[in-house]
CSV table of C-alpha atoms and ligand atoms in Angstrom, one decimal:
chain,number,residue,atom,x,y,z
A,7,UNK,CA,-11.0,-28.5,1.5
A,8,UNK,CA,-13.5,-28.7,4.3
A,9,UNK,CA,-12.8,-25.9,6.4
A,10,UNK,CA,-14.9,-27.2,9.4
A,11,UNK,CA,-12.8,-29.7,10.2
A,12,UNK,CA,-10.0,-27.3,11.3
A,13,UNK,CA,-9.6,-25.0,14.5
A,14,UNK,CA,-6.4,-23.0,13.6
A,15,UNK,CA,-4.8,-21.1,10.7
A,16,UNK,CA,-0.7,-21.4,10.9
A,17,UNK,CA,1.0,-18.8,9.1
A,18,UNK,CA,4.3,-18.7,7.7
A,19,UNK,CA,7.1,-16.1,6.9
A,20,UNK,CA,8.9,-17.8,4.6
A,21,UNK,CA,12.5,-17.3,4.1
A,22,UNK,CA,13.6,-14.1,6.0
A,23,UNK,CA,16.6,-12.8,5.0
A,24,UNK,CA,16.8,-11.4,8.7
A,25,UNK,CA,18.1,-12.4,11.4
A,26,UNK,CA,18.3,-11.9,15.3
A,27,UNK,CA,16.7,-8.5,16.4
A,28,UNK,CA,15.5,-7.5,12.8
A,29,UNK,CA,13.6,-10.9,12.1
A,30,UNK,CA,12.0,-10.5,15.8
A,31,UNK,CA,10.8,-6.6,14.8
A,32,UNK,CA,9.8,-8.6,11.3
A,33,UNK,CA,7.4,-11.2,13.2
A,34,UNK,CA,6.1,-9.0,16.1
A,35,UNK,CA,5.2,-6.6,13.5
A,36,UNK,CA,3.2,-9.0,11.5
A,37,UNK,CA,1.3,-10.3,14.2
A,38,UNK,CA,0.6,-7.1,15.1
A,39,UNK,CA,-0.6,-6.0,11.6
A,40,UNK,CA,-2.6,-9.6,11.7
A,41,UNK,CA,-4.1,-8.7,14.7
A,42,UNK,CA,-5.1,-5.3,13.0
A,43,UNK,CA,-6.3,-6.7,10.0
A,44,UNK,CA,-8.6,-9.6,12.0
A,45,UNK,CA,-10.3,-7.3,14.7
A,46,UNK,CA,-13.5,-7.4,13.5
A,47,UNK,CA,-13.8,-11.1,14.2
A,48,UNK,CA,-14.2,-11.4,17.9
A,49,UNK,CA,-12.8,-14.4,20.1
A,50,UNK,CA,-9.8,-15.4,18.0
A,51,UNK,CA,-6.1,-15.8,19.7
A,52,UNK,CA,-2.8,-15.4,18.7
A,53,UNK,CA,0.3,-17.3,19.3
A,54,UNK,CA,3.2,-15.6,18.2
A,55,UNK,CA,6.4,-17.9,17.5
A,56,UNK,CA,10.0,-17.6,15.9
A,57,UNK,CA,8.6,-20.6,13.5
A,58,UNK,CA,5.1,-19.4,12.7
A,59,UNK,CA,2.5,-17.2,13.8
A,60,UNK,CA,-0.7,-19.5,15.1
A,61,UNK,CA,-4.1,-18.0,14.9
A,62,UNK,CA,-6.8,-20.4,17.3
A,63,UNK,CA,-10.3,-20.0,15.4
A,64,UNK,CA,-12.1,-20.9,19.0
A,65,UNK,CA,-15.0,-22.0,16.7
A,66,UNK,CA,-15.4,-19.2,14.4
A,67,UNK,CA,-15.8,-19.8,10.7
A,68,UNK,CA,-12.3,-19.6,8.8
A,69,UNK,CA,-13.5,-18.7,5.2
A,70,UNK,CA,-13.6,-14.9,5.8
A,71,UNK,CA,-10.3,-14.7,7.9
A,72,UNK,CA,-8.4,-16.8,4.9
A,73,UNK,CA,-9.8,-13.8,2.7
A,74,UNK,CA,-8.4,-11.2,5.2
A,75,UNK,CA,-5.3,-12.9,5.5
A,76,UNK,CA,-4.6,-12.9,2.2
A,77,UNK,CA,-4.0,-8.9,2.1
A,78,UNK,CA,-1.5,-8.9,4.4
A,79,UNK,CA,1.8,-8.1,3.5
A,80,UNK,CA,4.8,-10.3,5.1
A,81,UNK,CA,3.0,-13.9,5.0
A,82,UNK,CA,4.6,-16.3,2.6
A,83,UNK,CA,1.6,-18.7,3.2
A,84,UNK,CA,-0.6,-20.2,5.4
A,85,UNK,CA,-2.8,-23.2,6.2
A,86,UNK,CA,-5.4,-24.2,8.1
A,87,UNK,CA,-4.5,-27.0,10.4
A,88,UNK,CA,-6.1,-29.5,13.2
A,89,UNK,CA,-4.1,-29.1,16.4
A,90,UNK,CA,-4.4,-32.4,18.1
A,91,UNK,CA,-2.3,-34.3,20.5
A,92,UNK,CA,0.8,-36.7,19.2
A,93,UNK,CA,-0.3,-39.9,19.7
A,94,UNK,CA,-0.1,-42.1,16.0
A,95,UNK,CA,-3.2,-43.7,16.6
A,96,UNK,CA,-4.9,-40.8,17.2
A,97,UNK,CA,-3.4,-38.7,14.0
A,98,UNK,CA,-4.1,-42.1,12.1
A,99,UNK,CA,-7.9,-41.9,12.6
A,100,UNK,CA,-7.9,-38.1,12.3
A,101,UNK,CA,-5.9,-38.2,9.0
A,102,UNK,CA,-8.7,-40.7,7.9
A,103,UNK,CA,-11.4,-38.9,9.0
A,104,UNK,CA,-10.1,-35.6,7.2
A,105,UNK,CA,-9.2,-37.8,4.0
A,106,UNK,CA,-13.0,-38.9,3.9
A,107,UNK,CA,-14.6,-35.5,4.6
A,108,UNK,CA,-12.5,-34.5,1.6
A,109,UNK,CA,-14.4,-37.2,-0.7
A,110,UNK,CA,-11.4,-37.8,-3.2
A,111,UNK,CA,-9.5,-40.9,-4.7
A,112,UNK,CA,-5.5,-40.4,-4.0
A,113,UNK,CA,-3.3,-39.1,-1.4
A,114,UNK,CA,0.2,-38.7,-0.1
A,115,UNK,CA,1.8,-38.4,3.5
A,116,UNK,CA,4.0,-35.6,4.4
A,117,UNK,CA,4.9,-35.8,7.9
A,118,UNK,CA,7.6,-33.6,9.1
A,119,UNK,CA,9.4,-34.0,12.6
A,120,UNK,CA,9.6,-30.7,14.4
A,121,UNK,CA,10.6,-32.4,17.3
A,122,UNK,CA,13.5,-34.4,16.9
A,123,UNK,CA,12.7,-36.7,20.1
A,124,UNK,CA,9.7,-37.9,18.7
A,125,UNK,CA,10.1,-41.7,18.8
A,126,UNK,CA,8.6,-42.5,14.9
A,127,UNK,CA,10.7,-41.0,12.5
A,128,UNK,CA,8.9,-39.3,9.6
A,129,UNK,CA,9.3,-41.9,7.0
A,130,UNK,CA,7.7,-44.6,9.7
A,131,UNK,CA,4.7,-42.0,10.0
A,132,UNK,CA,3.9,-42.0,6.8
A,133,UNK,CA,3.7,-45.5,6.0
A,134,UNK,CA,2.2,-46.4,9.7
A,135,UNK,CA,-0.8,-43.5,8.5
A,136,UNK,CA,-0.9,-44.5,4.9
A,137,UNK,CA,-1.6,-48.0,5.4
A,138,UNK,CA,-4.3,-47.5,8.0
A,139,UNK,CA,-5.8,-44.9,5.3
A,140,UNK,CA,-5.8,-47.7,2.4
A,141,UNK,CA,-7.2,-50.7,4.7
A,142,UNK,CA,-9.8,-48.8,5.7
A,143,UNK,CA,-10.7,-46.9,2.5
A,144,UNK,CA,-11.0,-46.6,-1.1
A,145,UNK,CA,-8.0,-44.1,-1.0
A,146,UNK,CA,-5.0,-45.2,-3.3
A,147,UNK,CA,-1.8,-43.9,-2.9
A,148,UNK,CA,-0.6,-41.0,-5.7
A,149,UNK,CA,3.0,-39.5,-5.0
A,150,UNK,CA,3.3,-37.4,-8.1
A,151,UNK,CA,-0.2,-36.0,-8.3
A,152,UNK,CA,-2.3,-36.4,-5.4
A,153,UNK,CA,-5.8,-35.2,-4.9
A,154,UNK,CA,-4.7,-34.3,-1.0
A,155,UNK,CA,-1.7,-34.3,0.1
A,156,UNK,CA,-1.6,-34.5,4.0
A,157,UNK,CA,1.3,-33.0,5.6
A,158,UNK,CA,1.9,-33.3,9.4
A,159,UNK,CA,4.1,-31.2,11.8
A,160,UNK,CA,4.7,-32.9,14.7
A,161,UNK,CA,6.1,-30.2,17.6
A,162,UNK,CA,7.1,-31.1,21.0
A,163,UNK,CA,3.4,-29.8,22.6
A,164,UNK,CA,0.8,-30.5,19.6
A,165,UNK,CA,1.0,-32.4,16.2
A,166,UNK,CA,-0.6,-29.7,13.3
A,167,UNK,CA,-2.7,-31.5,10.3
A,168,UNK,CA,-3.5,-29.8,7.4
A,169,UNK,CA,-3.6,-30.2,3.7
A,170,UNK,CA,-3.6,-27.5,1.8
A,171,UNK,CA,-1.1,-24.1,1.1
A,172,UNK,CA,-2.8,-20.9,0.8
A,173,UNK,CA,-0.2,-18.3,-0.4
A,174,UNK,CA,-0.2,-15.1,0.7
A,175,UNK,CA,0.7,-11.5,-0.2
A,176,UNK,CA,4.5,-11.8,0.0
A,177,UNK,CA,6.3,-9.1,0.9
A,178,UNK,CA,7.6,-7.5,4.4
A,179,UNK,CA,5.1,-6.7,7.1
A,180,UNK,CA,3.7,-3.3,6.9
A,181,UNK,CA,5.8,-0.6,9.4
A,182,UNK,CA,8.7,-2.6,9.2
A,183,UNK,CA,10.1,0.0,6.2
A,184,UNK,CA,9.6,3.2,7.9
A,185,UNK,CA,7.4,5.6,6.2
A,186,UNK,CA,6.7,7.7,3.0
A,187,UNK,CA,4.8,10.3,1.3
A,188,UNK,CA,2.8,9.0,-1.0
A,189,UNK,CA,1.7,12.2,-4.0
A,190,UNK,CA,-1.5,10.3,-4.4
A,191,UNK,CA,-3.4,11.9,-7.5
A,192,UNK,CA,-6.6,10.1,-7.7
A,193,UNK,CA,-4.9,8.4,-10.8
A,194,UNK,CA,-4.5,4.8,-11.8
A,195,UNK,CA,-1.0,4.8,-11.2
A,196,UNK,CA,-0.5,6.1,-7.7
A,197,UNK,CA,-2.7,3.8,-5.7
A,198,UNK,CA,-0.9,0.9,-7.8
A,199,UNK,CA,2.0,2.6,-6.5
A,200,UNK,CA,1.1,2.6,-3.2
A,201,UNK,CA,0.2,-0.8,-3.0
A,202,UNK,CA,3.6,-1.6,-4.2
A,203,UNK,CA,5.3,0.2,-1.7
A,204,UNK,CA,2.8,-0.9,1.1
A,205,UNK,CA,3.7,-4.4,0.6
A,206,UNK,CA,7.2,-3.4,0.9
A,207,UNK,CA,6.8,-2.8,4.2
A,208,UNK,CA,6.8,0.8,3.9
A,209,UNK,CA,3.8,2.9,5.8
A,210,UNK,CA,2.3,5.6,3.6
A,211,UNK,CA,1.1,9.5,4.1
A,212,UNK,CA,0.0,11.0,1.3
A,213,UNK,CA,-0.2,14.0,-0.2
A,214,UNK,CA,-2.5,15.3,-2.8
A,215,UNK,CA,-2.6,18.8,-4.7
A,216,UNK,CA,-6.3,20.4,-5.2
A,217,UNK,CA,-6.5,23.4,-6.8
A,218,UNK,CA,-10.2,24.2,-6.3
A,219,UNK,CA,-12.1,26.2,-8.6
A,220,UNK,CA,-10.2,24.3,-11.6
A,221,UNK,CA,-10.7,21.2,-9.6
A,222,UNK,CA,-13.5,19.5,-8.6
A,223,UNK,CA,-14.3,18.7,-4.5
A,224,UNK,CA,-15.1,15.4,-6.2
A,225,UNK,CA,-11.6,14.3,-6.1
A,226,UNK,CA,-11.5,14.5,-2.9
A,227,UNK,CA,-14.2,11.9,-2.4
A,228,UNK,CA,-12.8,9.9,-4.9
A,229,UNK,CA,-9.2,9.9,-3.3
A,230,UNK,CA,-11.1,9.0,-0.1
A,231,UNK,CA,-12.5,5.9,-2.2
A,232,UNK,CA,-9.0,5.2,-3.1
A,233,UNK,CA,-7.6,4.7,0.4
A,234,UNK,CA,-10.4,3.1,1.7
A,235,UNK,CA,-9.4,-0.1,-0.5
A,236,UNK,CA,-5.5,0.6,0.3
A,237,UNK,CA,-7.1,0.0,3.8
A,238,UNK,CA,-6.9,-3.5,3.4
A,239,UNK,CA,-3.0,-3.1,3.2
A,240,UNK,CA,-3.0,-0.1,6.1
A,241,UNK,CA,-5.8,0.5,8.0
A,242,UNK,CA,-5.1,3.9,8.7
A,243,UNK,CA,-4.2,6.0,6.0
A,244,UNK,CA,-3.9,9.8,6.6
A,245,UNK,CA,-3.7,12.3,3.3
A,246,UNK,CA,-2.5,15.5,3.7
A,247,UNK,CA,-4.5,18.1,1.2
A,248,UNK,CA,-2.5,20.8,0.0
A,249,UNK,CA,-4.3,24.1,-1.7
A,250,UNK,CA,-2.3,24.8,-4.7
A,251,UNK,CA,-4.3,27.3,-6.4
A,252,UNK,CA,-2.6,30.2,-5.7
A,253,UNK,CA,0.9,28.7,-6.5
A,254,UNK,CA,-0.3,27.0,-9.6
A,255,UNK,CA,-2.1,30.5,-11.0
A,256,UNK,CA,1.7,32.1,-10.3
A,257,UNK,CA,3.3,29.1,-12.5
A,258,UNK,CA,1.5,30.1,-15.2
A,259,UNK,CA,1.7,34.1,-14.6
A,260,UNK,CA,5.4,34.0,-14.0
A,261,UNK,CA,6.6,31.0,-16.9
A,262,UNK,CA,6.3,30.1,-20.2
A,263,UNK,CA,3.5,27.5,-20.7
A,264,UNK,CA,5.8,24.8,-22.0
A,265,UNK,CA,7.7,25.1,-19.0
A,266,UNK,CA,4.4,24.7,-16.6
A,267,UNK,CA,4.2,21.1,-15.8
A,268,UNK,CA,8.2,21.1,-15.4
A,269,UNK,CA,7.8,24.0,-12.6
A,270,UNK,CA,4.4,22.8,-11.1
A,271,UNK,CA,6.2,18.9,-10.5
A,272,UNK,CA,9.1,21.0,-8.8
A,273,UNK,CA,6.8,22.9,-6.4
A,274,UNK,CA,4.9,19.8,-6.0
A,275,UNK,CA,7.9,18.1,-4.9
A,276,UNK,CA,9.3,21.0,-2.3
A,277,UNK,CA,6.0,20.5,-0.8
A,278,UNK,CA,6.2,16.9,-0.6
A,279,UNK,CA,9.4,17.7,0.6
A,280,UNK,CA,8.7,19.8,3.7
A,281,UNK,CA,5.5,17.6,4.7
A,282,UNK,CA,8.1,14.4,4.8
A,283,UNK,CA,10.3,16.0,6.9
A,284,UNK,CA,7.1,17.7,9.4
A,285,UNK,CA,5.6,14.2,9.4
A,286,UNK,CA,8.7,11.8,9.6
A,287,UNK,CA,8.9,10.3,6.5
A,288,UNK,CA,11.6,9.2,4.6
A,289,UNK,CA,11.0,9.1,1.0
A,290,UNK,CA,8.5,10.5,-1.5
A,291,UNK,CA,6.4,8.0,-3.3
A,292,UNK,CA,4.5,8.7,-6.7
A,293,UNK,CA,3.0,7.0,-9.4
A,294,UNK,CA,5.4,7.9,-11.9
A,295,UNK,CA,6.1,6.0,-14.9
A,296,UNK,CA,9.5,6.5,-17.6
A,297,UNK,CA,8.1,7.7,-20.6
A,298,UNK,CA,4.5,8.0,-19.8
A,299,UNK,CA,3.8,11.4,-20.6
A,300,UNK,CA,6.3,14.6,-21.4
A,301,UNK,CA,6.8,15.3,-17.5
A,302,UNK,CA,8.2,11.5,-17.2
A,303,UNK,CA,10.9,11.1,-19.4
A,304,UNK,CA,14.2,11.2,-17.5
A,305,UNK,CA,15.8,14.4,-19.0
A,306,UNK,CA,12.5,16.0,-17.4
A,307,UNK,CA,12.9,13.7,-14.4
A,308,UNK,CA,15.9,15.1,-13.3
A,309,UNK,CA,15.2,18.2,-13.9
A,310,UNK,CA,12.1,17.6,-11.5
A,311,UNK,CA,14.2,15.6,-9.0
A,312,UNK,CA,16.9,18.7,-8.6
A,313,UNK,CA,15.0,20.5,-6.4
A,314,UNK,CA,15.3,17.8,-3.5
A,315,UNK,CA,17.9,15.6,-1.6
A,316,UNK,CA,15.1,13.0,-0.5
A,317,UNK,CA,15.0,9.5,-2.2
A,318,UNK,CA,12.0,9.7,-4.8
A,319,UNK,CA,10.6,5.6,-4.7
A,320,UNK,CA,8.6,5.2,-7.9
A,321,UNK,CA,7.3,1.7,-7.8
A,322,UNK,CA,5.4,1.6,-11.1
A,323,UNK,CA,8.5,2.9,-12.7
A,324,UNK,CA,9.1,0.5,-15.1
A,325,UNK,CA,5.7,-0.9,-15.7
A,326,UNK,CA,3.6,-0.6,-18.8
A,327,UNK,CA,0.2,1.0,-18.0
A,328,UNK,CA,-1.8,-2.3,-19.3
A,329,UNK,CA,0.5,-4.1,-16.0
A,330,UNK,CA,-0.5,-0.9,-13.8
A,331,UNK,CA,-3.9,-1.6,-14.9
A,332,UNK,CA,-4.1,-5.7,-14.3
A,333,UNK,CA,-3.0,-4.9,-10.4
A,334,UNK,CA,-5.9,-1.9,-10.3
A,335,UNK,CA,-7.9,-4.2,-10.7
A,336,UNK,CA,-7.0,-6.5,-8.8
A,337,UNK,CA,-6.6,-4.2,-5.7
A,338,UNK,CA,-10.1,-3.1,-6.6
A,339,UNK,CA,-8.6,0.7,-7.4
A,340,UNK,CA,-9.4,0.8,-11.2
A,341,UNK,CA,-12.8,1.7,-11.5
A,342,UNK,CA,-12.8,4.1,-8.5
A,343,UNK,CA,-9.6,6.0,-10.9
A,344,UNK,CA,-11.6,6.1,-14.0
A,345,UNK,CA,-14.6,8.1,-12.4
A,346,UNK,CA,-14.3,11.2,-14.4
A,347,UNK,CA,-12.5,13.8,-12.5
A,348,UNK,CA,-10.4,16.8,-13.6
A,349,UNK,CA,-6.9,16.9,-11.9
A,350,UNK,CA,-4.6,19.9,-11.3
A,351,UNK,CA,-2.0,18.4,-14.3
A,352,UNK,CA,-5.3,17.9,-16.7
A,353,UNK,CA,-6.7,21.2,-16.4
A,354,UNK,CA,-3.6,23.2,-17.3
A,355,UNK,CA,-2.1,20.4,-19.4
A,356,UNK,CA,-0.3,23.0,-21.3
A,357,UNK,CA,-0.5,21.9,-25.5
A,358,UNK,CA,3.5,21.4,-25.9
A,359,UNK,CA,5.2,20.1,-22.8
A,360,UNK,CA,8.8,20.3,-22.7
A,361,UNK,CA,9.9,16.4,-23.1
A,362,UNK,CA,13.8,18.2,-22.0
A,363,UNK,CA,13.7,21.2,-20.0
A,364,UNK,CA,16.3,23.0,-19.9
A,365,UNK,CA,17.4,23.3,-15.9
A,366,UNK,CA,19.0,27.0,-16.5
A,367,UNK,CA,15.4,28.2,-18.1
A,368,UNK,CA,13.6,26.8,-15.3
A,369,UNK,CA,15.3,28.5,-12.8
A,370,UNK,CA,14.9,31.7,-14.6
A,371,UNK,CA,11.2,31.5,-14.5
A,372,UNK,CA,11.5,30.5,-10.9
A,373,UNK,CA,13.5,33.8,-10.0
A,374,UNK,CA,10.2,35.8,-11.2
A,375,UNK,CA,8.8,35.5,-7.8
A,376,UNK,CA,9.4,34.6,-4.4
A,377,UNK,CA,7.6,31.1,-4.8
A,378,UNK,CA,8.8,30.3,-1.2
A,379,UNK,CA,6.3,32.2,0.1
A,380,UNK,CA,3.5,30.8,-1.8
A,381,UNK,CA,5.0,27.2,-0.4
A,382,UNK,CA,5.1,28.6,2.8
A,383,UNK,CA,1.4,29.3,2.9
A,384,UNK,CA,0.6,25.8,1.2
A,385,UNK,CA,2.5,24.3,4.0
A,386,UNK,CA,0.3,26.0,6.2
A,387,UNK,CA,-2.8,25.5,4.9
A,388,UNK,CA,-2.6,21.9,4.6
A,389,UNK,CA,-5.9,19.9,5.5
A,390,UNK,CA,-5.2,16.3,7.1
A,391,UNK,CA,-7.9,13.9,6.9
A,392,UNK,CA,-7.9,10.2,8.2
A,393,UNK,CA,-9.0,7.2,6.0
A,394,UNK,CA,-9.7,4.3,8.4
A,395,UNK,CA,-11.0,0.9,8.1
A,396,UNK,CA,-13.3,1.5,10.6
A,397,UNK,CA,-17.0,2.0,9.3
A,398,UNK,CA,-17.9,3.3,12.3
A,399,UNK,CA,-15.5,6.4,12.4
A,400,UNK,CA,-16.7,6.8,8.3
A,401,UNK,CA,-18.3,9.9,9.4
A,402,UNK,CA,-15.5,11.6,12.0
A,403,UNK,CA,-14.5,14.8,11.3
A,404,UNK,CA,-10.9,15.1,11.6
A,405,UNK,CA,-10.2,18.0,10.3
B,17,ATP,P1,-1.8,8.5,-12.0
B,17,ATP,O1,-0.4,8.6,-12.5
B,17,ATP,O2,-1.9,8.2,-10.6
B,17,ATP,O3,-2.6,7.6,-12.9
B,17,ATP,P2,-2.0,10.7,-13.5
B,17,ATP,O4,-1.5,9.8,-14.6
B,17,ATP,O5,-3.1,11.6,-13.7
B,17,ATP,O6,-2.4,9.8,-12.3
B,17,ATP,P3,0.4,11.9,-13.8
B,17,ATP,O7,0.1,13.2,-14.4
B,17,ATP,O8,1.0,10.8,-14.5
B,17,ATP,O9,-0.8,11.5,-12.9
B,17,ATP,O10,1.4,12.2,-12.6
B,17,ATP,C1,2.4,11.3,-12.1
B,17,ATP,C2,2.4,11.2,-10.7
B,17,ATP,O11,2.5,12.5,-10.0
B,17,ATP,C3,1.1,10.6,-10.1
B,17,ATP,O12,1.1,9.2,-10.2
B,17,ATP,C4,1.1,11.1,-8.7
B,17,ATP,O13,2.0,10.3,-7.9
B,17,ATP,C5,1.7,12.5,-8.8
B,17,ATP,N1,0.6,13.5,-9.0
B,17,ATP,C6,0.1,14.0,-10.1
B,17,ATP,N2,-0.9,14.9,-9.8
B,17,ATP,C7,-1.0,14.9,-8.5
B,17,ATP,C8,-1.8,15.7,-7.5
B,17,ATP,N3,-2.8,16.5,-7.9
B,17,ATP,N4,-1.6,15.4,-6.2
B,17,ATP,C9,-0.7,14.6,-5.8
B,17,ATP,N5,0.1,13.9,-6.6
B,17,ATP,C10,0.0,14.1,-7.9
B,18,MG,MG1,0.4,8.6,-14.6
């Protein structure tokens, strides 16, 4: 494709299963987020439609916008296109023009009437344009496998040219889901997670647990890392840090070691818990996966999950790791997760986990001490810091 030869992007929705006030929040929203995710490149404008979303280039080069647009979550696809006027000699010699700046053998017509008054009905377009092509080319005509298929879309103001589909991300447009708490453990799984959720249209806050001496400041950096590449999906990304020392050193004073991990998740869960409801979220997110390790199978789960009312969205749920692992890569998470780090689970992985607590036994070791206080002064304590896409604010304290 010769991407010089085009002066707009048009981008579509695909089928939305919404209608009326929900599919205008829908594609307000992603032009919004569009907006959001092109505002480093200075002199485009928008035109936002009920049929697609147009994006005039005004000269600038399209090749790292189509990259852009490719992250962002609620576009089915998108193309670029020649806006030109209606005229069927004029979209004859630009359809030519296109086909030989594209340097191929075979083609095929699409042309699609938007606007119904249009006096040359689509099947006339196409063989009016197609024979002009072939008399004054080497073009042949190929309707099963064409080298370039050029589609038209004629509308009642403009006539769009353009000949080739980029698919994007899929998905609803970020915001439109409300908002979760994301525990974000500097993992493989719960970036994967989030991206999962992201493109769902749900906005993420996360959480994440640092129990410093036993854990490294590193992580911190490293979950930093980690949201700055979910940046591509949310540009703003805030991550609440919670200083679980003192509660995790009372787990293992107060409970039996097998029973550790069972109690920590539980804590780690009425915190989440309380931050959703301070910071308006909805749901708790995390990186979860059945059967991954002796916390995760589902009689621990719901021994885990008893302690709160609040739907728990595990988006990597069902996933084997090596399928967790194929989309860290491709969100360009995985090797920032594999720096060496030492996590709050790691460091008191206790040697025999219970696979199936026992509910009444945990709330035995619970009744040892008033644990609401310690999540009291967690809650407090909290540090909120601010991941942006913004290079320029890189260096903002927040705090
Ligand atoms: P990941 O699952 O992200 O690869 P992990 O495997 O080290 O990291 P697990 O022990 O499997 O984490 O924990 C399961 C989930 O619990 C994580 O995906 C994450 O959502 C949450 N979690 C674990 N540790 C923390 C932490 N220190 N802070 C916040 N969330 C955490
Ligand atoms: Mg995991």
């Amino acid at each position: 494709m010769n991407a010089a030869m085009y002066d707009h992007i048009m981008v579509r929705f695909g089928e939305l299963s919404t209608k009326g006030k929900n599919k205008k929040d829908f594609i307000f929203r992603l032009g919004d987020n569009i907006r959001n995710a092109l505002k480093e490149f200075n002199g485009l404008t928008y035109n936002v439609r009920m049929d697609h979303i147009y994006i005039n280039l005004n000269g600038l080069d399209p090749t790292p916008i189509v990259e852009r647009l490719k992250d962002v979550s609620g576009i089915y696809s998108f193309s670029l296109v020649l806006k030109t006027n209606t005229d069927i000699e004029n979209l004859k010699s630009l359809t030519l023009d296109i086909l030989n700046k594209e340097n191929k053998k075979t083609f095929k017509m699409r042309a699609k009437r938007a606007d119904k008054l249009y006096p040359i009905i689509s099947d006339d377009i196409n063989r009016q344009i197609a024979s002009h092509v072939l008399k004054n080319s080497s073009y042949k005509v190929d309707v099963h496998n064409p080298d370039v298929l050029v589609s038209i879309t004629i509308r009642e103001d403009a006539a769009y040219i353009f000949t080739e589909d980029i698919m994007g991300a899929g998905g609803y447009p970020l915001g439109v889901g409300g908002k979760a708490i994301m525990m974000m453990s500097g993992g493989i799984d719960s970036p994967v997670a989030s991206y999962l959720l992201m493109k769902r249209g749900v906005a993420l806050e996360c959480v994440h647990f640092a129990a410093p001496p036993y854990t490294n400041a590193a992580v911190i950096d490293k979950i930093k890392d980690l949201c700055k590449e979910l940046n591509r999906y949310q540009a703003k990304i805030k991550v609440h840090i919670v200083p679980f020392t003192k509660l995790q050193e009372n787990i293992y004073k107060y409970s039996n070691e097998s029973y550790a991990i069972t109690i920590m998740r539980r804590m780690m869960y009425r915190i989440s818990e309380r931050l959703a409801d301070k910071y308006k979220c909805l749901a708790i997110a995390n990186g979860e996966s059945v059967g991954q390790v002796a916390s995760q199978t589902l009689a621990s789960m719901k021994v885990i999950n008893d302690v709160t009312t609040m739907p728990i969205i595990r988006p990597v749920a069902i996933f084997d790791k090596t399928e967790i692992i194929k989309i860290a890569k491709k969100i360009k998470t995985y090797d920032i997760s594999i720096r060496p780090y030492e996590d709050c689970c790691t460091i008191f992985a206790p040697k025999n986990p219970k696979t199936a607590p026992g509910l009444e036994e945990v709330l035995a070791f619970e009744k040892k001490w008033d644990f609401e206080s310690d999540i009291e002064e967690c809650v407090k304590n909290v540090e909120t810091i601010v991941v942006t896409s913004d290079l320029e604010d890189k260096d903002k304290n927040y705090l």
